[in-house]
Amino acid sequence: MNKTWWKEAVIYQIYPRSFMDSNGDGIGDLKGVTDRLDYLKYLGIDVIWMSPVYKSPNDDNGYDISDYQDIMEEFGTMADFDELLAKAHEKGIKIVMDLVVNHTSDEHQWFIKSKSSKNNEYRDYYIWREGKADGTPPNNWGSCFGGSAWEYDETTDMYYLHLFSRKQPDLNWDNPEVRSNVFNMMTWWCEKGIDGFRMDVISMISKTAEMPDGKVNGLYGDYGPYCVHGPNVHKYLQEMNEKVLSKYDIMTVGETAGVTTELAKQYAGEDTNELNMVFQFEHVEGDGKYGKWTDEQLPLTRLKSTLSRWQTELYGKAWNSLFWNNHDQPRAVSRFGDDRPQYREVSAKMLATCLHMMQGSPYIYQGEELGMTNYPFHGPEEFRDIESINAYKEWCESGRVPHETFWPCITFKSRDNARTPMQWDDSAQAGFTTGTPWIAVNPNYREINAKAETADPASVFHYYKKLIALRKQNPIMVYGNYELLLEDSEELFAYTRTLEQEKLLVVCNFTDKKTVFTIPAEFVGMPCLISNLDNRYDKQDIALEPYEAFVLRKK
Ligand code: GLC
Ligand code: CA
């Protein structure tokens, strides 16, 4: 297996809108990020992945871009960006940009021209189709954010495809001009000195030419078989690699929902010349009760078998990302741990141990290192996220599912859980802004905040700091081979890592009950690398406390 810096790196994701507001308008911004670089340096992370900061009308908080080479006014200016990049580099921190090129905003110049007539030179930049004879959309596909995936445009009496919101028209990657424009734009950012790209829904850029109705799931047909991992996706990524990526020492990670381990070996194979790693969702996706919406936790055996399959099948062949949450997922501790006060810290540390000891590049989503929790929503008027707003309308206001039934599901999984402001201190608005924040602050900021946690050596923050430092000293955490123990346990997640003579034993109690574990003979008496409780591990049979986690090392 090749050794590379991005396999060894720990990545910290910033959602700029919610990270730090420097000018009191209630919206996080680039200067806010620059101001907090010392905090990130102290934590010890290597790379920042920044959610989109480009010019955008914010239909989907920046994932709808109207100019790829300009900065969103609310976030600052290009000079602010350059300053952030320079200061981050001074501190040895790299910056990976979000690349959103499956679609643009409908306010992008390309789209404005494209829709102006049938024969303008930008027409073929997007995907236009005639409606059916009765005037309904070309097929039954539903968009990710509700409603049809087709929007009628009266200027030319045709429909355009949008797999996300109607303000996010899909680009036509089969058009070589689209590809060369995107590649030129990427080169422009690379020349600026950025350190890589996180590629938004990159597995969806190639669509099949035939666009038949999809299997109906919920209200609309599924476009998946025709738009995800489409016919030319690998060809286009190889072209991107040849024309741009291969010329720079950068990190690339592809958001590839629905990817299998087999496909991942192509997207992010050691020598397939596409991307460095995939960011896949199999372990955070279950069977929702209503579309993706559910209030149920996944059984531990299922979580373990999914994660373990990714560990073993990619070993030596391809590279994966490790994460429990991001800006599209609820908070890790509320979903996989236990956010009741007596268990929040210990379970947050347990989850961190479990994840950082696996193979892959770990991602920390802002606030995860503090054990930030889901938000206690009071009503749908508190949602800011287009997906949650539309889903509430589509499932609830329509009368399909009663509020009492749907509410626990949408509040458990809403993306807004991750988007409440970063909790910096116990002052008003958690120190995030001196103004009115664009989205409510979680009221638990008085207890859970960076100021308190950086001052407390026993905090979740310091536990993450220690895990990050351990990764630098123990190549086995990066390169060791993984083996699952106790496959059938619904309580414990235990595994080993092996690198030459060295071996790690990782044991995590995922329950709020005491659970007995028998330490394998070869690890009895071996030193503890890290543990979330002050216990001793020198006996063979250990009664683990709720959410206890420990790692033993044998050399
Ligand atoms: C990705 C992003 C998500 C966004 C969507 C459309 O899944 O992570 O936030 O809404 O793509 O760009
Ligand atoms: Ca601001």
Coordinates of C-alpha atoms and ligand atoms in Angstrom, one line a residue:
M1 CA 0.0 0.0 0.0
N2 CA 1.4 3.4 -1.0
K3 CA 2.1 5.8 1.9
T4 CA 0.7 9.3 1.2
W5 CA 0.1 12.4 3.3
W6 CA -3.7 12.3 2.8
K7 CA -3.9 8.8 4.2
E8 CA -2.2 10.1 7.3
A9 CA -4.1 13.3 7.6
V10 CA -7.0 14.2 9.9
I11 CA -9.6 16.4 8.1
Y12 CA -11.8 19.0 9.8
Q13 CA -15.0 20.0 8.0
I14 CA -16.1 23.6 8.3
Y15 CA -19.6 24.8 7.4
P16 CA -18.6 28.4 7.1
R17 CA -22.2 29.8 7.6
S18 CA -22.2 28.3 11.1
F19 CA -18.6 28.5 12.2
M20 CA -17.7 32.0 13.2
D21 CA -19.2 35.4 12.4
S22 CA -16.6 38.2 12.4
N23 CA -18.9 41.2 11.6
G24 CA -22.0 40.7 13.6
D25 CA -24.4 40.0 10.7
G26 CA -25.3 36.6 12.2
I27 CA -23.7 34.7 9.4
G28 CA -20.3 32.9 9.7
D29 CA -17.7 34.2 7.3
L30 CA -14.1 33.7 6.0
K31 CA -12.5 36.2 8.4
G32 CA -14.3 34.2 11.2
V33 CA -12.5 31.0 10.0
T34 CA -9.1 32.9 9.8
D35 CA -9.7 34.1 13.4
R36 CA -10.1 30.5 14.6
L37 CA -7.2 28.9 12.9
D38 CA -5.2 28.8 16.2
Y39 CA -8.0 26.7 17.7
L40 CA -7.7 24.2 14.8
K41 CA -4.0 24.2 15.1
Y42 CA -4.2 23.4 18.8
L43 CA -6.6 20.6 18.1
G44 CA -4.0 19.3 15.7
I45 CA -5.9 18.7 12.4
D46 CA -4.0 18.7 9.1
V47 CA -6.7 19.7 6.5
I48 CA -9.8 21.8 6.5
W49 CA -12.6 20.9 4.1
M50 CA -14.6 24.0 3.6
S51 CA -18.2 23.7 2.5
P52 CA -18.8 26.0 -0.5
V53 CA -17.9 29.7 -0.2
Y54 CA -18.5 30.7 -3.8
K55 CA -21.1 33.2 -5.0
S56 CA -24.5 31.8 -4.5
P57 CA -28.1 32.8 -4.0
N58 CA -28.2 30.3 -1.1
D59 CA -31.1 28.2 -2.1
D60 CA -29.1 25.2 -0.7
N61 CA -26.6 27.2 1.4
G62 CA -23.9 27.6 -1.2
Y63 CA -24.4 24.2 -2.9
D64 CA -26.0 26.2 -5.7
I65 CA -23.2 28.2 -7.2
S66 CA -23.7 31.2 -9.5
D67 CA -20.0 32.0 -10.0
Y68 CA -17.2 29.5 -9.3
Q69 CA -14.5 32.1 -9.2
D70 CA -16.0 34.6 -6.8
I71 CA -16.8 34.6 -3.1
M72 CA -20.3 34.8 -1.6
E73 CA -20.8 38.3 -0.4
E74 CA -21.9 37.3 3.0
F75 CA -18.7 35.3 3.5
G76 CA -16.3 38.2 2.4
T77 CA -14.1 38.8 -0.5
M78 CA -11.5 37.0 -2.6
A79 CA -8.9 38.9 -0.6
D80 CA -10.3 37.4 2.6
F81 CA -10.0 34.0 1.0
D82 CA -6.4 34.6 0.0
E83 CA -5.6 35.7 3.5
L84 CA -7.2 32.6 5.0
L85 CA -5.3 30.3 2.6
A86 CA -2.0 32.1 3.4
K87 CA -2.5 32.0 7.2
A88 CA -3.6 28.4 7.1
H89 CA -0.5 27.5 5.2
E90 CA 1.7 29.4 7.6
K91 CA 0.4 27.2 10.3
G92 CA 0.8 24.0 8.2
I93 CA -2.9 23.5 7.7
K94 CA -4.2 22.6 4.2
I95 CA -7.4 23.8 2.6
V96 CA -9.6 21.5 0.5
M97 CA -12.4 23.2 -1.4
D98 CA -15.9 21.9 -2.0
L99 CA -16.4 21.4 -5.8
V100 CA -20.0 21.4 -6.8
V101 CA -20.1 20.6 -10.5
N102 CA -23.0 18.2 -10.9
H103 CA -25.1 21.3 -11.0
T104 CA -24.9 25.1 -10.9
S105 CA -27.3 27.6 -9.6
D106 CA -30.1 28.7 -12.0
E107 CA -28.5 32.1 -11.5
H108 CA -25.2 31.1 -13.1
Q109 CA -24.5 32.9 -16.4
W110 CA -24.4 29.6 -18.2
F111 CA -27.9 28.7 -17.2
I112 CA -29.3 32.2 -17.8
K113 CA -28.0 32.0 -21.3
S114 CA -29.0 28.3 -21.7
K115 CA -32.6 28.9 -21.0
S116 CA -32.8 32.1 -23.1
S117 CA -33.5 30.2 -26.4
K118 CA -33.2 26.7 -28.0
N119 CA -30.3 27.6 -30.2
N120 CA -27.9 29.6 -28.0
E121 CA -24.4 28.3 -27.5
Y122 CA -25.1 27.4 -23.9
R123 CA -28.2 25.4 -24.5
D124 CA -26.4 22.1 -24.4
Y125 CA -24.7 23.0 -21.1
Y126 CA -27.8 21.6 -19.2
I127 CA -30.2 18.8 -19.7
W128 CA -33.3 19.9 -21.6
R129 CA -36.2 17.6 -22.6
E130 CA -39.7 18.0 -24.1
G131 CA -42.6 17.3 -21.8
K132 CA -45.0 14.5 -22.5
A133 CA -47.8 15.1 -25.0
D134 CA -50.1 16.0 -22.1
G135 CA -47.6 18.6 -20.9
T136 CA -46.5 16.7 -17.9
P137 CA -42.7 16.2 -17.1
P138 CA -40.6 13.9 -19.4
N139 CA -40.6 11.2 -16.8
N140 CA -41.6 10.4 -13.1
W141 CA -38.2 11.1 -11.4
G142 CA -38.3 12.9 -8.1
S143 CA -35.7 15.3 -6.9
C144 CA -33.7 14.8 -3.7
F145 CA -35.4 17.8 -2.2
G146 CA -38.9 16.8 -3.0
G147 CA -41.2 17.3 -6.1
S148 CA -40.4 16.4 -9.7
A149 CA -36.8 16.4 -10.9
W150 CA -38.0 18.4 -13.9
E151 CA -38.8 22.0 -14.0
Y152 CA -40.9 23.5 -16.8
D153 CA -39.4 26.6 -18.4
E154 CA -41.9 28.6 -20.4
T155 CA -39.3 30.6 -22.4
T156 CA -38.7 27.6 -24.7
D157 CA -41.6 25.4 -23.6
M158 CA -39.2 22.6 -22.3
Y159 CA -38.2 21.0 -19.1
Y160 CA -34.7 21.0 -17.5
L161 CA -33.4 18.3 -15.1
H162 CA -32.5 19.1 -11.5
L163 CA -31.7 16.2 -9.2
F164 CA -31.7 18.6 -6.3
S165 CA -33.7 21.8 -6.0
R166 CA -35.2 23.6 -9.1
K167 CA -32.6 26.3 -8.5
Q168 CA -29.9 23.6 -9.0
P169 CA -30.0 22.6 -12.7
D170 CA -27.8 19.6 -13.6
L171 CA -24.9 20.3 -15.9
N172 CA -24.6 18.2 -19.1
W173 CA -21.2 16.5 -18.6
D174 CA -21.5 14.9 -22.0
N175 CA -20.8 18.3 -23.5
P176 CA -17.0 18.6 -23.9
E177 CA -17.2 22.3 -23.4
V178 CA -18.8 21.9 -20.0
R179 CA -15.9 19.6 -19.0
S180 CA -13.2 21.9 -20.3
N181 CA -14.8 24.9 -18.5
V182 CA -15.0 23.0 -15.2
F183 CA -11.4 21.7 -15.6
N184 CA -10.1 25.3 -16.3
M185 CA -11.9 26.5 -13.2
M186 CA -10.4 23.8 -11.1
T187 CA -6.9 24.6 -12.5
W188 CA -7.5 28.3 -11.6
W189 CA -8.1 27.2 -7.9
C190 CA -5.1 24.9 -7.9
E191 CA -2.9 27.7 -9.2
K192 CA -4.1 29.8 -6.3
G193 CA -2.5 27.1 -4.1
I194 CA -5.5 25.3 -2.6
D195 CA -4.8 21.7 -1.4
G196 CA -7.6 19.7 -2.9
F197 CA -11.2 19.2 -3.7
R198 CA -14.1 17.5 -2.0
M199 CA -16.4 16.6 -4.9
D200 CA -20.1 17.0 -4.3
V201 CA -22.3 14.2 -5.6
I202 CA -19.6 13.4 -8.1
S203 CA -21.0 10.0 -8.8
M204 CA -24.0 11.6 -10.4
I205 CA -22.4 13.6 -13.2
S206 CA -23.0 11.1 -16.0
K207 CA -26.6 10.4 -17.0
T208 CA -27.9 7.7 -19.3
A209 CA -29.2 8.9 -22.7
E210 CA -32.4 7.1 -22.2
M211 CA -34.4 8.5 -19.4
P212 CA -37.3 6.1 -18.6
D213 CA -39.6 6.3 -15.6
G214 CA -38.0 5.0 -12.4
K215 CA -39.3 2.6 -9.8
V216 CA -41.8 4.5 -7.6
N217 CA -40.5 4.9 -4.1
G218 CA -42.7 7.2 -2.1
L219 CA -44.2 9.8 -4.3
Y220 CA -41.9 9.8 -7.3
G221 CA -39.8 7.5 -9.4
D222 CA -36.1 6.8 -8.6
Y223 CA -33.5 8.3 -11.0
G224 CA -30.8 6.2 -9.3
P225 CA -30.2 3.6 -12.0
Y226 CA -30.0 6.2 -14.7
C227 CA -28.0 9.0 -13.0
V228 CA -25.8 7.5 -10.3
H229 CA -22.5 5.8 -11.4
G230 CA -23.7 6.5 -14.9
P231 CA -22.1 5.2 -18.1
N232 CA -19.3 7.8 -18.4
V233 CA -18.5 8.8 -14.8
H234 CA -15.1 7.0 -14.7
K235 CA -14.1 8.2 -18.1
Y236 CA -14.9 11.8 -17.1
L237 CA -13.0 11.5 -13.8
Q238 CA -10.0 10.0 -15.6
E239 CA -10.1 12.9 -17.9
M240 CA -10.3 15.3 -15.0
N241 CA -7.3 13.5 -13.4
E242 CA -5.2 13.7 -16.5
K243 CA -6.0 17.4 -17.3
V244 CA -6.0 18.8 -13.7
L245 CA -5.5 16.5 -10.7
S246 CA -2.4 14.7 -11.7
K247 CA -0.6 18.1 -12.1
Y248 CA -0.8 19.0 -8.4
D249 CA 0.0 17.3 -5.1
I250 CA -3.6 17.7 -3.9
M251 CA -6.1 15.6 -2.0
T252 CA -9.4 14.6 -3.7
V253 CA -12.4 13.0 -2.1
G254 CA -15.5 12.1 -4.0
E255 CA -18.9 12.2 -2.4
T256 CA -20.3 8.9 -3.8
A257 CA -23.6 8.1 -2.3
G258 CA -24.7 4.5 -3.1
V259 CA -21.2 3.4 -4.0
T260 CA -20.3 -0.3 -3.4
T261 CA -16.9 -1.5 -2.3
E262 CA -16.4 -2.9 -5.9
L263 CA -17.1 0.5 -7.4
A264 CA -15.0 2.3 -4.8
K265 CA -12.0 0.3 -6.0
Q266 CA -12.5 2.1 -9.4
Y267 CA -13.3 5.6 -8.0
A268 CA -10.5 5.6 -5.5
G269 CA -8.3 2.6 -6.4
E270 CA -4.5 2.7 -5.6
D271 CA -3.8 3.0 -9.4
T272 CA -7.0 3.8 -11.2
N273 CA -6.1 7.5 -11.7
E274 CA -9.4 8.9 -10.6
L275 CA -9.8 10.2 -7.0
N276 CA -7.8 9.6 -3.8
M277 CA -10.7 8.5 -1.6
V278 CA -14.5 8.0 -1.6
F279 CA -16.9 9.4 1.0
Q280 CA -19.6 6.8 1.2
F281 CA -22.7 6.6 3.3
E282 CA -23.6 2.9 3.7
H283 CA -23.0 3.0 7.4
V284 CA -25.2 6.1 8.0
E285 CA -28.0 5.0 5.8
G286 CA -30.8 2.7 7.0
D287 CA -34.3 1.9 5.9
G288 CA -36.1 5.1 6.6
K289 CA -39.8 4.9 7.6
Y290 CA -40.7 7.8 5.3
G291 CA -38.1 8.2 2.6
K292 CA -34.9 8.9 4.5
W293 CA -36.8 10.0 7.6
T294 CA -36.8 7.8 10.7
D295 CA -36.3 7.9 14.4
E296 CA -34.7 4.5 14.7
Q297 CA -31.1 3.7 15.4
L298 CA -29.4 1.1 13.3
P299 CA -28.7 -2.2 15.1
L300 CA -25.0 -2.4 16.1
T301 CA -24.5 -5.7 14.3
R302 CA -25.5 -4.1 11.1
L303 CA -23.3 -1.0 11.6
K304 CA -20.4 -3.3 12.4
S305 CA -20.9 -5.5 9.4
T306 CA -21.1 -2.5 7.0
L307 CA -18.1 -0.7 8.4
S308 CA -16.1 -4.0 8.6
R309 CA -16.9 -4.9 5.0
W310 CA -15.5 -1.5 3.9
Q311 CA -12.4 -2.1 6.0
T312 CA -11.5 -5.5 4.7
E313 CA -12.6 -5.2 1.0
L314 CA -10.7 -1.9 0.4
Y315 CA -7.5 -3.0 2.3
G316 CA -4.5 -2.4 0.1
K317 CA -6.7 -1.6 -2.9
A318 CA -8.6 1.7 -2.3
W319 CA -9.0 4.4 0.3
N320 CA -12.1 5.4 2.3
S321 CA -13.1 8.3 4.5
L322 CA -14.1 7.8 8.1
F323 CA -17.0 9.8 9.5
W324 CA -20.0 9.7 11.8
N325 CA -21.5 13.0 10.7
N326 CA -21.2 16.0 8.4
H327 CA -23.3 18.9 7.4
D328 CA -26.0 16.6 5.9
Q329 CA -26.2 14.3 8.9
P330 CA -27.5 14.6 12.4
R331 CA -24.9 15.0 15.3
A332 CA -22.9 11.8 15.9
V333 CA -23.4 11.7 19.7
S334 CA -27.1 12.0 19.4
R335 CA -27.4 9.4 16.7
F336 CA -24.8 6.7 17.5
G337 CA -24.0 7.6 21.1
D338 CA -26.1 8.9 23.9
D339 CA -26.7 12.6 24.4
R340 CA -28.2 12.3 27.9
P341 CA -26.1 14.4 30.2
Q342 CA -24.6 11.5 32.2
Y343 CA -23.4 9.8 29.0
R344 CA -22.8 12.5 26.4
E345 CA -19.0 12.9 27.0
V346 CA -18.2 9.3 27.5
S347 CA -20.2 8.2 24.5
A348 CA -18.7 10.9 22.3
K349 CA -15.2 9.8 23.2
M350 CA -16.2 6.2 22.6
L351 CA -17.4 7.0 19.1
A352 CA -14.2 8.9 18.4
T353 CA -12.1 6.0 19.5
C354 CA -14.0 3.6 17.4
L355 CA -13.7 5.7 14.3
H356 CA -10.2 7.0 14.5
M357 CA -8.7 3.5 15.1
M358 CA -10.2 2.2 11.8
Q359 CA -8.5 2.5 8.4
G360 CA -9.3 5.5 6.4
S361 CA -8.9 9.3 6.7
P362 CA -10.9 10.6 9.6
Y363 CA -13.2 13.6 9.2
I364 CA -14.2 15.7 12.2
Y365 CA -17.3 17.8 11.6
Q366 CA -17.2 21.2 13.4
G367 CA -18.4 20.8 16.9
E368 CA -18.1 17.0 16.9
E369 CA -14.8 17.5 18.9
L370 CA -16.9 19.2 21.6
G371 CA -19.6 16.5 21.6
M372 CA -22.2 18.9 20.2
T373 CA -25.7 17.4 20.1
N374 CA -28.8 17.5 18.0
Y375 CA -31.0 20.6 18.4
P376 CA -34.3 20.4 20.4
F377 CA -36.5 21.7 17.6
H378 CA -39.8 23.3 18.7
G379 CA -41.6 23.4 15.4
P380 CA -41.1 23.4 11.6
E381 CA -40.7 27.1 11.5
E382 CA -37.2 26.6 13.0
F383 CA -36.0 24.7 9.9
R384 CA -33.7 26.6 7.6
D385 CA -32.7 23.7 5.4
I386 CA -34.5 23.3 2.1
E387 CA -34.6 19.5 2.4
S388 CA -36.2 19.6 5.9
I389 CA -38.7 22.4 4.9
N390 CA -39.8 20.6 1.7
A391 CA -40.0 17.2 3.5
Y392 CA -42.2 18.6 6.2
K393 CA -44.5 20.0 3.5
E394 CA -44.5 16.9 1.4
W395 CA -45.0 14.3 4.2
C396 CA -46.9 16.2 6.9
E397 CA -48.6 19.3 5.7
S398 CA -50.0 17.3 2.8
G399 CA -51.8 15.1 5.4
R400 CA -50.0 11.9 4.5
V401 CA -48.4 11.4 7.9
P402 CA -49.6 13.0 11.1
H403 CA -47.3 15.5 12.7
E404 CA -46.9 13.4 15.9
T405 CA -45.6 10.5 13.9
F406 CA -43.4 12.4 11.5
W407 CA -41.9 14.9 14.0
P408 CA -39.6 12.5 15.9
C409 CA -38.3 11.3 12.5
I410 CA -37.6 14.6 10.9
T411 CA -36.0 16.1 14.0
F412 CA -33.8 13.0 14.5
K413 CA -32.4 13.3 11.0
S414 CA -32.7 16.9 9.9
R415 CA -29.6 18.4 8.4
D416 CA -30.2 21.5 10.5
N417 CA -29.0 19.5 13.6
A418 CA -25.5 19.9 12.2
R419 CA -25.9 23.5 11.1
T420 CA -26.6 25.2 14.4
P421 CA -23.8 27.6 15.2
M422 CA -20.5 26.4 16.6
Q423 CA -20.4 26.8 20.3
W424 CA -17.4 28.8 21.2
D425 CA -18.1 30.0 24.8
D426 CA -20.9 30.6 27.3
S427 CA -21.6 34.2 26.3
A428 CA -24.8 35.2 24.3
Q429 CA -25.2 33.2 21.1
A430 CA -22.4 30.9 22.2
G431 CA -19.8 33.5 21.1
F432 CA -20.7 32.7 17.4
T433 CA -22.0 36.2 16.7
T434 CA -22.7 39.5 18.3
G435 CA -25.8 39.8 16.2
T436 CA -28.8 37.6 15.6
P437 CA -27.7 34.2 14.2
W438 CA -29.2 33.0 10.9
I439 CA -30.2 29.7 12.7
A440 CA -30.9 29.2 16.4
V441 CA -28.0 28.3 18.8
N442 CA -28.4 25.1 20.7
P443 CA -29.4 26.1 24.2
N444 CA -26.9 23.7 25.7
Y445 CA -24.0 26.0 24.7
R446 CA -23.6 27.1 28.4
E447 CA -22.3 23.6 29.2
I448 CA -21.0 22.5 25.8
N449 CA -18.5 25.0 24.4
A450 CA -14.9 25.3 23.1
K451 CA -13.8 27.7 25.9
A452 CA -14.8 25.3 28.7
E453 CA -13.5 22.2 26.9
T454 CA -10.1 23.6 25.9
A455 CA -9.6 24.5 29.6
D456 CA -10.6 21.0 30.8
P457 CA -8.0 18.2 30.2
A458 CA -10.7 15.6 30.6
S459 CA -13.0 17.1 27.9
V460 CA -14.2 15.6 24.6
F461 CA -12.0 18.2 22.9
H462 CA -8.8 17.0 24.6
Y463 CA -9.7 13.4 23.8
Y464 CA -9.9 14.2 20.1
K465 CA -6.6 16.1 20.4
K466 CA -5.0 13.0 21.9
L467 CA -6.4 10.7 19.2
I468 CA -5.1 13.0 16.5
A469 CA -1.7 13.1 18.1
L470 CA -1.6 9.3 18.5
R471 CA -2.2 9.0 14.7
K472 CA 1.0 10.9 14.1
Q473 CA 3.0 8.6 16.4
N474 CA 1.4 5.3 15.4
P475 CA 1.5 4.4 11.7
I476 CA -0.5 1.3 12.6
M477 CA -3.5 3.5 13.0
V478 CA -3.2 4.4 9.3
Y479 CA -1.7 1.3 7.7
G480 CA -2.6 -1.6 9.9
N481 CA -4.8 -4.5 8.7
Y482 CA -8.3 -4.7 10.3
E483 CA -10.0 -7.7 11.8
L484 CA -13.4 -7.7 13.5
L485 CA -14.0 -9.6 16.7
L486 CA -17.3 -10.6 18.3
E487 CA -19.3 -10.2 15.1
D488 CA -22.6 -11.0 16.7
S489 CA -22.4 -8.8 19.7
E490 CA -25.1 -6.2 19.9
E491 CA -23.2 -4.4 22.7
L492 CA -19.5 -4.4 21.8
F493 CA -17.6 -3.2 18.8
A494 CA -14.2 -4.8 19.0
Y495 CA -11.5 -5.2 16.4
T496 CA -7.8 -5.5 16.0
R497 CA -5.3 -3.7 13.7
T498 CA -2.0 -5.4 12.7
L499 CA 1.1 -4.0 11.2
E500 CA 4.1 -6.3 11.1
Q501 CA 4.8 -7.3 14.7
E502 CA 2.6 -4.7 16.2
K503 CA -1.0 -5.1 17.1
L504 CA -3.8 -3.0 18.5
L505 CA -7.0 -4.2 20.3
V506 CA -9.9 -1.7 20.1
V507 CA -12.9 -2.3 22.3
C508 CA -16.0 -0.1 22.5
N509 CA -19.2 -0.5 24.5
F510 CA -22.0 0.9 22.5
T511 CA -24.6 0.5 25.3
D512 CA -25.6 2.2 28.5
K513 CA -25.1 -1.1 30.3
K514 CA -22.1 -2.8 32.0
T515 CA -20.8 -5.4 29.6
V516 CA -18.2 -8.1 30.1
F517 CA -15.4 -8.6 27.7
T518 CA -12.6 -11.2 27.8
I519 CA -9.3 -9.8 26.6
P520 CA -7.6 -12.1 24.2
A521 CA -4.6 -13.8 25.8
E522 CA -2.0 -12.0 23.7
F523 CA -3.2 -8.6 24.9
V524 CA -3.4 -9.4 28.6
G525 CA -1.0 -7.1 30.5
M526 CA -0.3 -4.9 27.4
P527 CA -0.2 -1.2 27.8
C528 CA -3.2 1.0 27.2
L529 CA -2.8 3.5 24.3
I530 CA -6.0 5.4 25.1
S531 CA -9.2 5.0 27.1
N532 CA -12.2 7.1 27.9
L533 CA -12.3 6.1 31.6
D534 CA -9.6 5.7 34.1
N535 CA -9.8 1.9 34.3
R536 CA -7.1 -0.7 34.4
Y537 CA -7.0 -3.4 31.7
D538 CA -4.6 -5.8 33.4
K539 CA -7.1 -8.6 34.1
Q540 CA -8.5 -11.0 31.5
D541 CA -12.2 -10.4 32.2
I542 CA -13.2 -6.8 32.2
A543 CA -16.6 -5.4 33.1
L544 CA -16.9 -2.4 30.8
E545 CA -18.8 0.6 32.0
P546 CA -21.5 2.1 29.8
Y547 CA -19.9 3.5 26.6
E548 CA -16.4 2.6 27.8
A549 CA -13.7 2.4 25.1
F550 CA -10.1 1.4 25.3
V551 CA -7.2 0.5 23.0
L552 CA -4.3 -1.9 24.0
R553 CA -1.1 -2.1 22.1
K554 CA 1.1 -5.1 21.7
K555 CA 4.6 -4.7 20.2
Ligands
GLC1 C1 -24.3 17.1 -1.4 C2 -24.1 18.1 -0.3 C3 -25.4 18.6 0.2 C4 -26.1 19.3 -1.0 C5 -26.2 18.3 -2.2 C6 -26.5 19.1 -3.4 O1 -25.0 15.9 -1.0 O2 -23.3 17.5 0.7 O3 -25.3 19.5 1.3 O4 -27.4 19.7 -0.6 O5 -25.0 17.7 -2.5 O6 -25.4 19.9 -3.8
CA2 CA -20.6 37.6 9.0

